[in-house]
Amino acid sequence: MARPALSDDGSEKPSVIVKKYANRRLYNTETSSYITLEHLAALTREGREFKVLDAKTDEDITHSVLTQIIMDEESRGATLLPPTFLRQLISMYGDSMQAMVPQYLEASMDAFRLNQTKFNDAMKTAFTGGPFAEMAKRNMEMFQAATSAFVPGSKAEKANEVAALKAQIAELQAKVDKLGN
């Protein structure tokens, strides 16, 4: 579940009320402006709670609007729900276990989010002072040393290397000459 958005004073922000009109336009009563489904998706990602009400009947249509956001995201190619999962979900409608599915899915997503948060926190700690920090530092030093072999040095270093190679060639040539005599 998304974390609740907090106001400047640290308190939880109240739910945003969105009115949906017959012309399919969505009106954010908090900002007094028309918004799109993309705006609602962004609110969700920010952890803001919102309720969508039919402007004429005041019926809560949040569920269908959230479903529409998922359909739009899926149609854009950001597939999160594999076809096998969707088929299984559809097959649960009318099943005797149907009433348990929403709670199960919600608990599963909560557990997934918690594990994701723990993993992200562990990775931050690991590379900023935890047990892997020293290993990461040494790996970075070794990587830099390896790449520096391919980075050209100064002209003086190159000249010294060339002179050393010329001296070695001269020594080898002298040995070859001795062997030839």
XYZ file of C-alpha atoms in Angstrom, residues 1 34 72 76 119 123 153 162 169 174-175:
11
model
C 0.000 0.000 0.000
C -9.741 19.742 -14.160
C -4.500 2.692 -19.598
C 0.738 1.824 -23.042
C 15.695 -4.318 0.380
C 21.214 -1.608 -0.262
C 49.891 8.815 -19.449
C 59.865 4.189 -25.275
C 65.509 -4.121 -28.086
C 73.234 -7.672 -29.120
C 72.403 -11.202 -27.893
